[in-house]
mmCIF file of C-alpha atoms in Angstrom:
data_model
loop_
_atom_site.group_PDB
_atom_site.id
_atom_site.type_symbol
_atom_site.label_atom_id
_atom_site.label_comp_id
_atom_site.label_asym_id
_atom_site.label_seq_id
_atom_site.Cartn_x
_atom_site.Cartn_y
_atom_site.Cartn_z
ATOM 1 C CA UNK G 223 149.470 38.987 112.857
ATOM 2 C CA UNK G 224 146.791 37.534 115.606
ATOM 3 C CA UNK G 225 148.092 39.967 118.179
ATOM 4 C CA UNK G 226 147.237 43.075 115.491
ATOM 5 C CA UNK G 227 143.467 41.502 115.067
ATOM 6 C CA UNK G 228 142.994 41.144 118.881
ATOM 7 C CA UNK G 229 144.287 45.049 119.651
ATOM 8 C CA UNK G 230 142.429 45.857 116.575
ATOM 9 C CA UNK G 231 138.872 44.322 117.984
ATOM 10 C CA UNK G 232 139.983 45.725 121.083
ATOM 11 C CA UNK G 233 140.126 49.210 120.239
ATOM 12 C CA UNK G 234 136.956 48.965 117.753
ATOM 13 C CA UNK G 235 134.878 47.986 121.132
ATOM 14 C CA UNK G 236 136.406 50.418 123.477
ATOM 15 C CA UNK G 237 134.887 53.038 120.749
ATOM 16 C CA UNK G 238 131.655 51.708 120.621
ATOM 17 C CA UNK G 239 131.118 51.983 124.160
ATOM 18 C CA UNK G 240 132.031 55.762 123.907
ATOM 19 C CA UNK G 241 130.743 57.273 120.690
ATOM 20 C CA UNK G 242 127.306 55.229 120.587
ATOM 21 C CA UNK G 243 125.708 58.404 122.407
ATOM 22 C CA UNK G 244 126.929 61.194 120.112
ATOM 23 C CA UNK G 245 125.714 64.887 119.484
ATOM 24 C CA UNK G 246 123.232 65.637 117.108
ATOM 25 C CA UNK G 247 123.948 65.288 113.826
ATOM 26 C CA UNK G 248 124.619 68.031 111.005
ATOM 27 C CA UNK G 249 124.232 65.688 108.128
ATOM 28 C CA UNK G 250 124.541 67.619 104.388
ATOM 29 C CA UNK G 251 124.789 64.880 101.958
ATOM 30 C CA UNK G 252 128.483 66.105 100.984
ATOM 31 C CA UNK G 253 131.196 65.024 98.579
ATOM 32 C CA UNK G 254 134.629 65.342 99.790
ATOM 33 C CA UNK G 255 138.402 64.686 99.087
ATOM 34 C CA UNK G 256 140.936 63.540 101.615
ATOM 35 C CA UNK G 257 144.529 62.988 100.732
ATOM 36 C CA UNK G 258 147.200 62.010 102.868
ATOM 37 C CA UNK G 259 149.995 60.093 104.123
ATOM 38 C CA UNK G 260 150.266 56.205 105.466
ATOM 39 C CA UNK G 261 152.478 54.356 107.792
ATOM 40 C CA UNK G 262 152.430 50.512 106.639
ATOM 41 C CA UNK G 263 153.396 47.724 109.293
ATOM 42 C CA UNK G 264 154.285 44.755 107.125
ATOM 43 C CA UNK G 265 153.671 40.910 107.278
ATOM 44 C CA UNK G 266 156.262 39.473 108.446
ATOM 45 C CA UNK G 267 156.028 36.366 105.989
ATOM 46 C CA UNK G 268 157.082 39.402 103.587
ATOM 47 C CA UNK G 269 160.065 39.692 105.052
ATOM 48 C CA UNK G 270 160.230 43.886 105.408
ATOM 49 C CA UNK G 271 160.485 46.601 107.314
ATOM 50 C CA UNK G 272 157.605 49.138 108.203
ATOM 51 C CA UNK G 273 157.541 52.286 105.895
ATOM 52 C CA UNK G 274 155.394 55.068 104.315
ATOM 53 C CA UNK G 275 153.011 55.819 102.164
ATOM 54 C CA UNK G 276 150.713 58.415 100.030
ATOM 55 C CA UNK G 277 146.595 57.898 99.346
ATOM 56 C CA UNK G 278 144.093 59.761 97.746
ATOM 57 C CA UNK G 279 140.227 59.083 98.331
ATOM 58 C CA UNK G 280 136.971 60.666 97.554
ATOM 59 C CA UNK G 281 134.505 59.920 99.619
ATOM 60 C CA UNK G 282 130.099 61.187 99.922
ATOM 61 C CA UNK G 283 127.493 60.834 102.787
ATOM 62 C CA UNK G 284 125.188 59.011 101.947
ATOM 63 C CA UNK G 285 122.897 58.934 104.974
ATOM 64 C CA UNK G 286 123.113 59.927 108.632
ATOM 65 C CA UNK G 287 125.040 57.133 109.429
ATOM 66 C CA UNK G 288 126.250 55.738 106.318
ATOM 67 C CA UNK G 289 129.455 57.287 103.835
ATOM 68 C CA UNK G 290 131.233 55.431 101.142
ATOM 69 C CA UNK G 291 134.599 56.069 100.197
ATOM 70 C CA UNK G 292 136.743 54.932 97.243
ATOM 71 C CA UNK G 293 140.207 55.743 96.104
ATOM 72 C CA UNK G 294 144.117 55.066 95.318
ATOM 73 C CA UNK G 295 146.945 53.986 98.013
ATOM 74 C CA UNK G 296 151.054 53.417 97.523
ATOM 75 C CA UNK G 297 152.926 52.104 100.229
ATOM 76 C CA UNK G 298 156.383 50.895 99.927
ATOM 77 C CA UNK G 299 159.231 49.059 102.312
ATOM 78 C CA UNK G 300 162.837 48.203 102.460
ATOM 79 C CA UNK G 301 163.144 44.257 102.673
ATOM 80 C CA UNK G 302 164.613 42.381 105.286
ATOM 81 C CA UNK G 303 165.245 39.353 104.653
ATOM 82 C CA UNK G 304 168.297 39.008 106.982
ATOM 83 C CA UNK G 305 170.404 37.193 103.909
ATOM 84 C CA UNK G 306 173.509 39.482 104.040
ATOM 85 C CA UNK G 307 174.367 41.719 100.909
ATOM 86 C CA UNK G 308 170.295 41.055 100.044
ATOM 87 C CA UNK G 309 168.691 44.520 99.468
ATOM 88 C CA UNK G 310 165.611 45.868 97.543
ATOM 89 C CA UNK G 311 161.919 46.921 98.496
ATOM 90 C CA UNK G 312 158.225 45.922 99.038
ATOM 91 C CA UNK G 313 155.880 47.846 96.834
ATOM 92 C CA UNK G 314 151.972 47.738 97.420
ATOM 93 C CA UNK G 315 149.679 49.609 94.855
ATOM 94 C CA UNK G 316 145.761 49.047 95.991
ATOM 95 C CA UNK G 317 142.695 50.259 94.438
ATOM 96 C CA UNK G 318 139.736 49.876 96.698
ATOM 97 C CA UNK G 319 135.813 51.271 98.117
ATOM 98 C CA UNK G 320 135.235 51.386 101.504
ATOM 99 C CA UNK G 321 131.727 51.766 103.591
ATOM 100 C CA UNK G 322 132.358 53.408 106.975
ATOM 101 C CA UNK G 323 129.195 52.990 109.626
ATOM 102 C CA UNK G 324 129.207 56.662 111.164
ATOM 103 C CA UNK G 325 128.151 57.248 114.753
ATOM 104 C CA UNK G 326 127.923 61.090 114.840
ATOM 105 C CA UNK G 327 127.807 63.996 112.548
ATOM 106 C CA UNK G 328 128.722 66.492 115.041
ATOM 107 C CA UNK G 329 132.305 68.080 114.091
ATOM 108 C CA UNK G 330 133.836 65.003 115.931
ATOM 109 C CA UNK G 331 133.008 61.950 113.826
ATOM 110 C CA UNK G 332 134.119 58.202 114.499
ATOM 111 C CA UNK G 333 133.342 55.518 112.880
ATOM 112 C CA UNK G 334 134.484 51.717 111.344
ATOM 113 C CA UNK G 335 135.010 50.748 107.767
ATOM 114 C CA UNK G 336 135.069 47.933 105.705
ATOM 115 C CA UNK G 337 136.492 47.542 102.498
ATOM 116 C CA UNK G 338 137.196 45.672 98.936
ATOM 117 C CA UNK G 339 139.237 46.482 96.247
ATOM 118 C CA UNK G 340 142.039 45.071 94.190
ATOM 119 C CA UNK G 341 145.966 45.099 95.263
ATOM 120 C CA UNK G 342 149.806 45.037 93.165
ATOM 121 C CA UNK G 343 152.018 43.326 95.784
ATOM 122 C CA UNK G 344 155.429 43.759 94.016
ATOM 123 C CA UNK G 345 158.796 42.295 95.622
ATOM 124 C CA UNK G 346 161.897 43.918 93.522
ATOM 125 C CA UNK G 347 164.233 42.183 96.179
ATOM 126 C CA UNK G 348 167.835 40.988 94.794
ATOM 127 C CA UNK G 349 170.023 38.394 96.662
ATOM 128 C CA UNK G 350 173.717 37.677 96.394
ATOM 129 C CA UNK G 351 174.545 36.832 92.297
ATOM 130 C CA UNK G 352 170.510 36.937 91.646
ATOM 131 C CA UNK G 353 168.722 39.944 90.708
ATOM 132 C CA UNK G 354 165.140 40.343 89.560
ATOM 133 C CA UNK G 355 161.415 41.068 90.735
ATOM 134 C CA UNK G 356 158.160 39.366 91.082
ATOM 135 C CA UNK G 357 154.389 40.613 91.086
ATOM 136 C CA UNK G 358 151.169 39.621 92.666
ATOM 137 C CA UNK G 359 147.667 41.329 91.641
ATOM 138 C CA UNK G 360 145.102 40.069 93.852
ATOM 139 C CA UNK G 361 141.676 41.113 95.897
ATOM 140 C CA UNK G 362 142.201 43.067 98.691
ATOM 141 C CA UNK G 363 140.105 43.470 101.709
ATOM 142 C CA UNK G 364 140.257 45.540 104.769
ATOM 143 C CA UNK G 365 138.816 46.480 108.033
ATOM 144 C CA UNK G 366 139.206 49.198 110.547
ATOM 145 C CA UNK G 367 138.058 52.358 112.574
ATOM 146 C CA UNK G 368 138.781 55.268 112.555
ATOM 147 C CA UNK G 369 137.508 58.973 113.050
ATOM 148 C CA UNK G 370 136.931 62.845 111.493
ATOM 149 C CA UNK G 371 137.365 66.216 112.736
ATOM 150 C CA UNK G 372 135.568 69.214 110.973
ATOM 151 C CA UNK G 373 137.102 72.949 111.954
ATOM 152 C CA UNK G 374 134.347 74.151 109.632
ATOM 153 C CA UNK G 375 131.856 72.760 106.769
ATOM 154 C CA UNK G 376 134.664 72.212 104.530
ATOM 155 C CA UNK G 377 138.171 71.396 106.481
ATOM 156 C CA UNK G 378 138.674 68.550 108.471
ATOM 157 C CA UNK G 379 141.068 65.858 109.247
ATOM 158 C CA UNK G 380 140.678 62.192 108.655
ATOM 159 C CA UNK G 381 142.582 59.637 110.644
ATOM 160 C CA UNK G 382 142.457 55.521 110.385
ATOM 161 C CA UNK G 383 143.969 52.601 111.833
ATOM 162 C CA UNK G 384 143.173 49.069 109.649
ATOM 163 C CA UNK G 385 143.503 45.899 108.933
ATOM 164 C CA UNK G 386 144.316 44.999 104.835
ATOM 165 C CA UNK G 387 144.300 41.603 103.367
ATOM 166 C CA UNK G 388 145.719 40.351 100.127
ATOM 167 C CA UNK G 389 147.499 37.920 97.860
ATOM 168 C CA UNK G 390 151.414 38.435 97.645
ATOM 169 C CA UNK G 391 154.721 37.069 96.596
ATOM 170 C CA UNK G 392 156.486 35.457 99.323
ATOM 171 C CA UNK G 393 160.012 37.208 99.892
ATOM 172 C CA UNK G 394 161.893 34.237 102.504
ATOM 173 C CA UNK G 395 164.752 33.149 100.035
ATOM 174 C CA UNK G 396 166.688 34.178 97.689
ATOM 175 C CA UNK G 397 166.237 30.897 95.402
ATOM 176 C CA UNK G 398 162.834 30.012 93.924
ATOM 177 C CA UNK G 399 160.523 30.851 96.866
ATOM 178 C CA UNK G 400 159.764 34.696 95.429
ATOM 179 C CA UNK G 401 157.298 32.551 92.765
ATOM 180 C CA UNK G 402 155.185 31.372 95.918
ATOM 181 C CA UNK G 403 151.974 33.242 96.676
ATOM 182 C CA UNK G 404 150.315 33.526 100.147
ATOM 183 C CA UNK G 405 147.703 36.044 102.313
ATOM 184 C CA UNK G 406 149.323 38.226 103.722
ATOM 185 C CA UNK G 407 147.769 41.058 106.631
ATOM 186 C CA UNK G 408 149.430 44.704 106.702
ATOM 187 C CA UNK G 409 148.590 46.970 108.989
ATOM 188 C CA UNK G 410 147.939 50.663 108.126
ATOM 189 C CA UNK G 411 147.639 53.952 109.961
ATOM 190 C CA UNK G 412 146.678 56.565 107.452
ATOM 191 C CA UNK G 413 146.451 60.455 108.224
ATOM 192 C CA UNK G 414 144.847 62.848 105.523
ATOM 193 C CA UNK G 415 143.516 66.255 104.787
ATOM 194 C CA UNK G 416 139.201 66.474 104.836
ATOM 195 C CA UNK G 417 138.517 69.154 101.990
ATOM 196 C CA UNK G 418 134.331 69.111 102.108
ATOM 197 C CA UNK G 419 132.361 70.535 99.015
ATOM 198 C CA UNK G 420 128.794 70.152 98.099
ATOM 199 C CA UNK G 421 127.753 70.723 101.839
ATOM 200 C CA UNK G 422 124.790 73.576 101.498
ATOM 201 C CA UNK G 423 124.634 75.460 104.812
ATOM 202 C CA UNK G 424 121.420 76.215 107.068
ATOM 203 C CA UNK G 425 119.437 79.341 105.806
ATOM 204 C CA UNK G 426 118.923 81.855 108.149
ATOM 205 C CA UNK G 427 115.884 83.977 108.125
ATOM 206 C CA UNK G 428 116.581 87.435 107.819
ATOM 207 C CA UNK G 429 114.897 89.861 110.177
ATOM 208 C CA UNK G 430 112.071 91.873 108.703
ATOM 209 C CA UNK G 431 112.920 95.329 107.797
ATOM 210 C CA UNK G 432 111.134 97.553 110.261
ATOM 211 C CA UNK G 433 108.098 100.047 108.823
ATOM 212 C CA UNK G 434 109.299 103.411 108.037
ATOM 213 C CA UNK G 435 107.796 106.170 109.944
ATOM 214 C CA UNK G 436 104.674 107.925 109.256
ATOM 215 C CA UNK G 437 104.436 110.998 108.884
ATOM 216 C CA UNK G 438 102.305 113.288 110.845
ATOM 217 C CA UNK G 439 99.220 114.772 108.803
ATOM 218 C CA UNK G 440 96.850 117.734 110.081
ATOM 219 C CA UNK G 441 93.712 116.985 110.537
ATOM 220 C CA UNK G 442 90.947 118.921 108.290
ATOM 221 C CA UNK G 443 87.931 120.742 109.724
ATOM 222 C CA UNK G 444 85.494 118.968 110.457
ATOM 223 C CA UNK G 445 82.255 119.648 108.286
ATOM 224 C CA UNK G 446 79.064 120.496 109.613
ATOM 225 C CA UNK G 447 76.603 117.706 110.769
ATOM 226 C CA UNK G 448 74.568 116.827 107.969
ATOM 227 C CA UNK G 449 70.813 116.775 109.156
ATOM 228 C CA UNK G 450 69.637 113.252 110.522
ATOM 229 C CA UNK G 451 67.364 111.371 108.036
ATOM 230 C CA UNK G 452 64.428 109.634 108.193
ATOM 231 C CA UNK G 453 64.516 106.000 110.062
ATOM 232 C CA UNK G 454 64.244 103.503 107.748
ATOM 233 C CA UNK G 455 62.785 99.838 108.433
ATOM 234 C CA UNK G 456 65.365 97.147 109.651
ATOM 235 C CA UNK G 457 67.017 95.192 106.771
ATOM 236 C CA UNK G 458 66.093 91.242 107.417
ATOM 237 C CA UNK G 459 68.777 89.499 109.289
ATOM 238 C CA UNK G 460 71.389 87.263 107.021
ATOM 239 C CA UNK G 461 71.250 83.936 107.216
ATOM 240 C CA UNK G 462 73.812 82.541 109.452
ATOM 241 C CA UNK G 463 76.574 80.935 107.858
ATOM 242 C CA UNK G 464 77.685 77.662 108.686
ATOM 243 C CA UNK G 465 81.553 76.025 108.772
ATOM 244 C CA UNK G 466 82.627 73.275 108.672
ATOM 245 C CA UNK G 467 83.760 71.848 112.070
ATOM 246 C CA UNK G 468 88.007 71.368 111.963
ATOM 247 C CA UNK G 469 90.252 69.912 114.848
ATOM 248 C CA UNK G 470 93.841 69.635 114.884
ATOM 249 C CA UNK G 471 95.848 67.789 117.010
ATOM 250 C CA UNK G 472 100.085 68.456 117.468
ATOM 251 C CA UNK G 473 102.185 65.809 118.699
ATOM 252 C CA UNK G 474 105.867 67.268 119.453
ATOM 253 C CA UNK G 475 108.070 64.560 117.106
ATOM 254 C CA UNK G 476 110.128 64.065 119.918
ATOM 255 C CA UNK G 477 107.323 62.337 121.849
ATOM 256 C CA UNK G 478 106.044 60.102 119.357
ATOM 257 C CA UNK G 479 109.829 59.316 117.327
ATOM 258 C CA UNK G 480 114.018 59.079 118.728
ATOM 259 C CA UNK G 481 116.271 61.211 116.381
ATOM 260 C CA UNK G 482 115.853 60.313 113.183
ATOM 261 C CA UNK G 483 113.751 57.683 113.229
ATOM 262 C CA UNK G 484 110.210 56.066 112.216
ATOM 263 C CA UNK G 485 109.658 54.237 115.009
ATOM 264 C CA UNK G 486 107.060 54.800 117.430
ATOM 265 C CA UNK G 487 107.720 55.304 120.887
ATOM 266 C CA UNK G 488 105.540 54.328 123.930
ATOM 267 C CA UNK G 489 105.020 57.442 125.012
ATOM 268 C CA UNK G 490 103.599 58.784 121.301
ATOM 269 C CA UNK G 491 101.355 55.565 120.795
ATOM 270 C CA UNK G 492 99.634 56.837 124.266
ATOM 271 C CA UNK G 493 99.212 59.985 122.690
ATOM 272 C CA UNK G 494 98.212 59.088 119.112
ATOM 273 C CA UNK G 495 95.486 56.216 121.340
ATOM 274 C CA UNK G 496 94.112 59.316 122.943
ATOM 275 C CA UNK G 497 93.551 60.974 119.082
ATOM 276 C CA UNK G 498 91.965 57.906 117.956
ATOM 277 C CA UNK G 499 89.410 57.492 120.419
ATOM 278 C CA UNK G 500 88.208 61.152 120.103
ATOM 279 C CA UNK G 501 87.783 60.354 115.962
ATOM 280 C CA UNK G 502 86.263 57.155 116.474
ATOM 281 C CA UNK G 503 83.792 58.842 119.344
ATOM 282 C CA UNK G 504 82.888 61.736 116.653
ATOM 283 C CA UNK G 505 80.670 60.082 113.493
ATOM 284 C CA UNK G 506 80.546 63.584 112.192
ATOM 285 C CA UNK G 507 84.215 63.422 111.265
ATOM 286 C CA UNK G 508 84.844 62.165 107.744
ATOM 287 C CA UNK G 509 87.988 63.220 107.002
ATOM 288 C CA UNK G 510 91.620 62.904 109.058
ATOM 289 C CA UNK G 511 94.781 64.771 107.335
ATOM 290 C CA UNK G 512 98.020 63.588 109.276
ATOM 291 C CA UNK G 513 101.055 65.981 107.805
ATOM 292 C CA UNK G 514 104.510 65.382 108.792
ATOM 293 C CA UNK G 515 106.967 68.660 109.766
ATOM 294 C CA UNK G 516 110.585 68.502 110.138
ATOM 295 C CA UNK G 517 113.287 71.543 111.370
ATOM 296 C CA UNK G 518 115.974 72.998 108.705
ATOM 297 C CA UNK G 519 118.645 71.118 109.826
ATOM 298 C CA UNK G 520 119.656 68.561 106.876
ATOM 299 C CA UNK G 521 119.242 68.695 103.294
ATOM 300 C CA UNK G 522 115.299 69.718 101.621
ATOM 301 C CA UNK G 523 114.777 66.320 99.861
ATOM 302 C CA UNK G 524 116.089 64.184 103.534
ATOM 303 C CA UNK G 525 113.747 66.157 104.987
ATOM 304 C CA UNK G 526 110.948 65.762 103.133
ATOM 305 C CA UNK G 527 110.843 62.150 102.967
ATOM 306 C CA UNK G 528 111.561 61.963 106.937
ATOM 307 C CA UNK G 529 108.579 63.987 107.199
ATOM 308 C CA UNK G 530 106.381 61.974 104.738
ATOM 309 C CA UNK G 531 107.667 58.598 106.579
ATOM 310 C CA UNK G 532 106.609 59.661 109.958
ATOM 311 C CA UNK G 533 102.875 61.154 108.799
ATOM 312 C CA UNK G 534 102.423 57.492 107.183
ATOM 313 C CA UNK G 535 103.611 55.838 110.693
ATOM 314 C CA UNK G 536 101.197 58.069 112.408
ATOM 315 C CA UNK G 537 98.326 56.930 109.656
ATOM 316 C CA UNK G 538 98.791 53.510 109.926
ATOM 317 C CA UNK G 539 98.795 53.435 113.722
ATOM 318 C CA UNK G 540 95.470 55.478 114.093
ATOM 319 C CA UNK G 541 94.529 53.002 111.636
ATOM 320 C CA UNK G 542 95.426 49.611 113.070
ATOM 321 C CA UNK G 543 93.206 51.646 116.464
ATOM 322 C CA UNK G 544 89.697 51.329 114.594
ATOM 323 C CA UNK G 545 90.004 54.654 112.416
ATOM 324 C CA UNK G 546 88.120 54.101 109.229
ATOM 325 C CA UNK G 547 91.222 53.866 106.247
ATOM 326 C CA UNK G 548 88.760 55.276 104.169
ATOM 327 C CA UNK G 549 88.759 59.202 105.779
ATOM 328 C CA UNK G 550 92.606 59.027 106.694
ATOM 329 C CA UNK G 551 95.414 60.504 104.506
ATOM 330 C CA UNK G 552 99.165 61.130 105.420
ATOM 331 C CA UNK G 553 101.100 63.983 103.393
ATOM 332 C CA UNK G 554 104.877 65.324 104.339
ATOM 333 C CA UNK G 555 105.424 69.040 104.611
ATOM 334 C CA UNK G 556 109.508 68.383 105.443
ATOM 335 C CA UNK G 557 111.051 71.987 106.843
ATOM 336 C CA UNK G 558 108.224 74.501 104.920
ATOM 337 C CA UNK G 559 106.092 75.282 107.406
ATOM 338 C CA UNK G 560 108.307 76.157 110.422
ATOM 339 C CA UNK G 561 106.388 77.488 113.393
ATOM 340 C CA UNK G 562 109.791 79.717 115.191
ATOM 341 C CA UNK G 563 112.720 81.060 113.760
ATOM 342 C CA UNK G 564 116.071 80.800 115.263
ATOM 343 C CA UNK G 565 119.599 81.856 114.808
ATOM 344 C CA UNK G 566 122.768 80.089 113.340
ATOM 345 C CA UNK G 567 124.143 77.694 111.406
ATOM 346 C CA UNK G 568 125.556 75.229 113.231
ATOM 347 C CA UNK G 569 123.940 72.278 114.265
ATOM 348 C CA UNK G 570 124.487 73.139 118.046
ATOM 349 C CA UNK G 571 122.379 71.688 121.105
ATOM 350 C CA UNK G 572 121.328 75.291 121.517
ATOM 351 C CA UNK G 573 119.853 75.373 117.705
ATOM 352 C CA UNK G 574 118.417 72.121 117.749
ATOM 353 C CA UNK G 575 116.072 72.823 120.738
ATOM 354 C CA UNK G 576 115.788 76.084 119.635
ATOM 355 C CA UNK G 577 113.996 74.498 116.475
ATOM 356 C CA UNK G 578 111.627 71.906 118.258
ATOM 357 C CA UNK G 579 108.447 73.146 117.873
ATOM 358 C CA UNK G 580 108.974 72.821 113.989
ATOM 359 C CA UNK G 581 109.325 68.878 114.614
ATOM 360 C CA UNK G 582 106.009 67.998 114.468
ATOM 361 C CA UNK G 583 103.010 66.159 113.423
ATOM 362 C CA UNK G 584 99.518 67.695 112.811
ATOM 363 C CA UNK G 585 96.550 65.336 113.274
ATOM 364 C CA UNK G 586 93.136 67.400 111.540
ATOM 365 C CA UNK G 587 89.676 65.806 111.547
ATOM 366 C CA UNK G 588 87.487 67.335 109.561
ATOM 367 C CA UNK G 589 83.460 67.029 110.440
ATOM 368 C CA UNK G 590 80.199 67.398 108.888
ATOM 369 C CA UNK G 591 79.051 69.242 112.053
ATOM 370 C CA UNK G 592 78.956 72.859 111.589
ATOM 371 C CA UNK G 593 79.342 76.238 114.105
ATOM 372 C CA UNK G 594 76.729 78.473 113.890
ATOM 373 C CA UNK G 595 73.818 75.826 112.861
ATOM 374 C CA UNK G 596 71.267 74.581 114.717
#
């Protein structure tokens, strides 16, 4: 059983040294089903072989790097208890939710799980002259890694090696020892089916329809010239009218925030330090609008509050850099206002820099100081 924790912790750090840089992600928020088929290596206080097994989960993203999935598992083996003309099986029936820590949404997705739940260890063993069964319902735990495969938005695979922990019968004799409990570890390697639903896909913009042609019209006659009349004295000149005086400022996201994140970087707070020194060097300005923009990729609502998250970073920075509170306001825009238009639906390296310019934040100060006016 130690051997299977230390490969186990093994494995779970060689993976974390590889996937930690993944693609970018194509996160939907989606429900999904996986069923599938297990392989069960037993305890050996248990006292059976390895065998198979059938699951059913259902499982929902809950964040960029967060799912949760719950659902049924059977796994069953024939005992060995090495007591000649001693035959029967190990039955487990578990119940459990499990929280996997995802580190890409790109069509290749690994992660590691952990787990609780509730488990039926049944032995139905019979030895020599004594036949009968004994049951054990206990917690279960369980930890692992494991990782998914999408061919499209809605098929995948799922695949999972872990670690499951639980209260059992003890199976060593044939005489009074079966009425023992102890904590036993199985390992599992479960294989399943990804069947995605709920996963809204990327609208494209269509392509304007082009103008139809106009046709060609004659041109009349022109009439005669109309005799010239008299001059008449020059109308008074309008008053000039006056606007108010707007700037806007836009920071690229990329420069101010990493990938889906709040956190300013040193390269944006230079920027932003820059913004706040022109505001505070204007007294005319008494009002500054920061507005948040995100691209299409991801869900409307994730997007929205993304973008009204990193307009209220960019606020409070400007100001905890001497801009009054009292003129600054933060507002989110999410993926509304996009500046291009591209192609596709995937969420491709080529689409995502494609859409940059629409990840953005807009910095307008507005001034009493108006064109025109003297």
């Amino acid at each position: 059983m130690n051997k299977k924790l230390v490969g186990l912790a093994v494995v779970a750090t060689l993976s974390l040294t590889v996937f930690t840089a993944s693609a970018e992600d194509m996160f939907r928020g989606a429900w999904y089903a996986v069923p599938g088929v297990s392989y069960v290596n037993t305890d050996s206080d248990l006292n059976a072989k390895n065998g198979p097994g059938v699951f059913l989960k259902l499982g929902k993203e809950l964040s960029q790097s967060w799912d949760v999935q719950g659902g049924l598992g059977y796994d069953t083996a024939r005992q060995d208890t090495g007591i000649a003309g001693a035959s029967g099986r190990y039955k487990q029936t578990s119940l459990g939710l499990d929280a996997l820590y995802m580190f890409s949404r790109s069509n290749f997705r690994p992660f590691l799980l952990a787990g609780l739940g509730v488990a039926r260890n049944k032995l139905d063993y019979s030895y020599p002259g004594v036949a009968g069964n004994t049951s054990k319902t206990s917690w279960l735990g369980n930890v692992g890694l494991g990782a998914q495969y999408l061919f499209s938005d809605n098929i995948g695979l799922q695949a999972d090696l872990r670690e499951q922990w639980s209260r059992a019968p003890l199976g060593t004799t044939a005489l009074g020892a079966a009425n023992n409990t102890s904590t036993v570890a199985n390992t599992l390697l479960n294989l399943g089916g990804l069947i995605r639903f709920g996963a809204p896909a990327p609208v494209v913009a269509e392509p304007a329809p082009e103008p139809a042609p106009i046709a060609a019209v004659e041109p009349e006659p022109m009439p005669e010239p109309a005799p010239a009349p008299e001059p008449e004295p020059a109308p008074a000149p309008e008053p000039v009218k006056c606007t108010p005086q707007v700037d806007t400022i836009t920071v690229s996201a990329e420069k101010l925030f990493a990938f889906d994140k709040t956190a300013l970087k040193a390269e944006g707070k230079a920027a932003l330090d820059e913004a706040a020194g022109k505001i505070k060097a204007n007294p005319e300005i008494k009002a500054v609008i920061v507005t948040g923009h995100t691209d299409r990729i991801g869900s409307d609502a994730y997007n929205q509050k993304l973008s009204e998250r990193r307009a209220k970073m960019v606020a409070d920075y400007l100001v905890a850099q001497g801009v009054d509170s009292g003129i600054i306001t933060s507002t989110g825009k999410g993926e509304s206002e996009p500046v291009v238009q591209c192609k596709g639906n995937k969420a491709t390296k080529k689409l995502i820099a494609c859409l940059q310019p629409n990840r953005r934040v807009e910095i307008r100060a507005e001034g009493t100081k108006e064109s025109g006016c003297n």
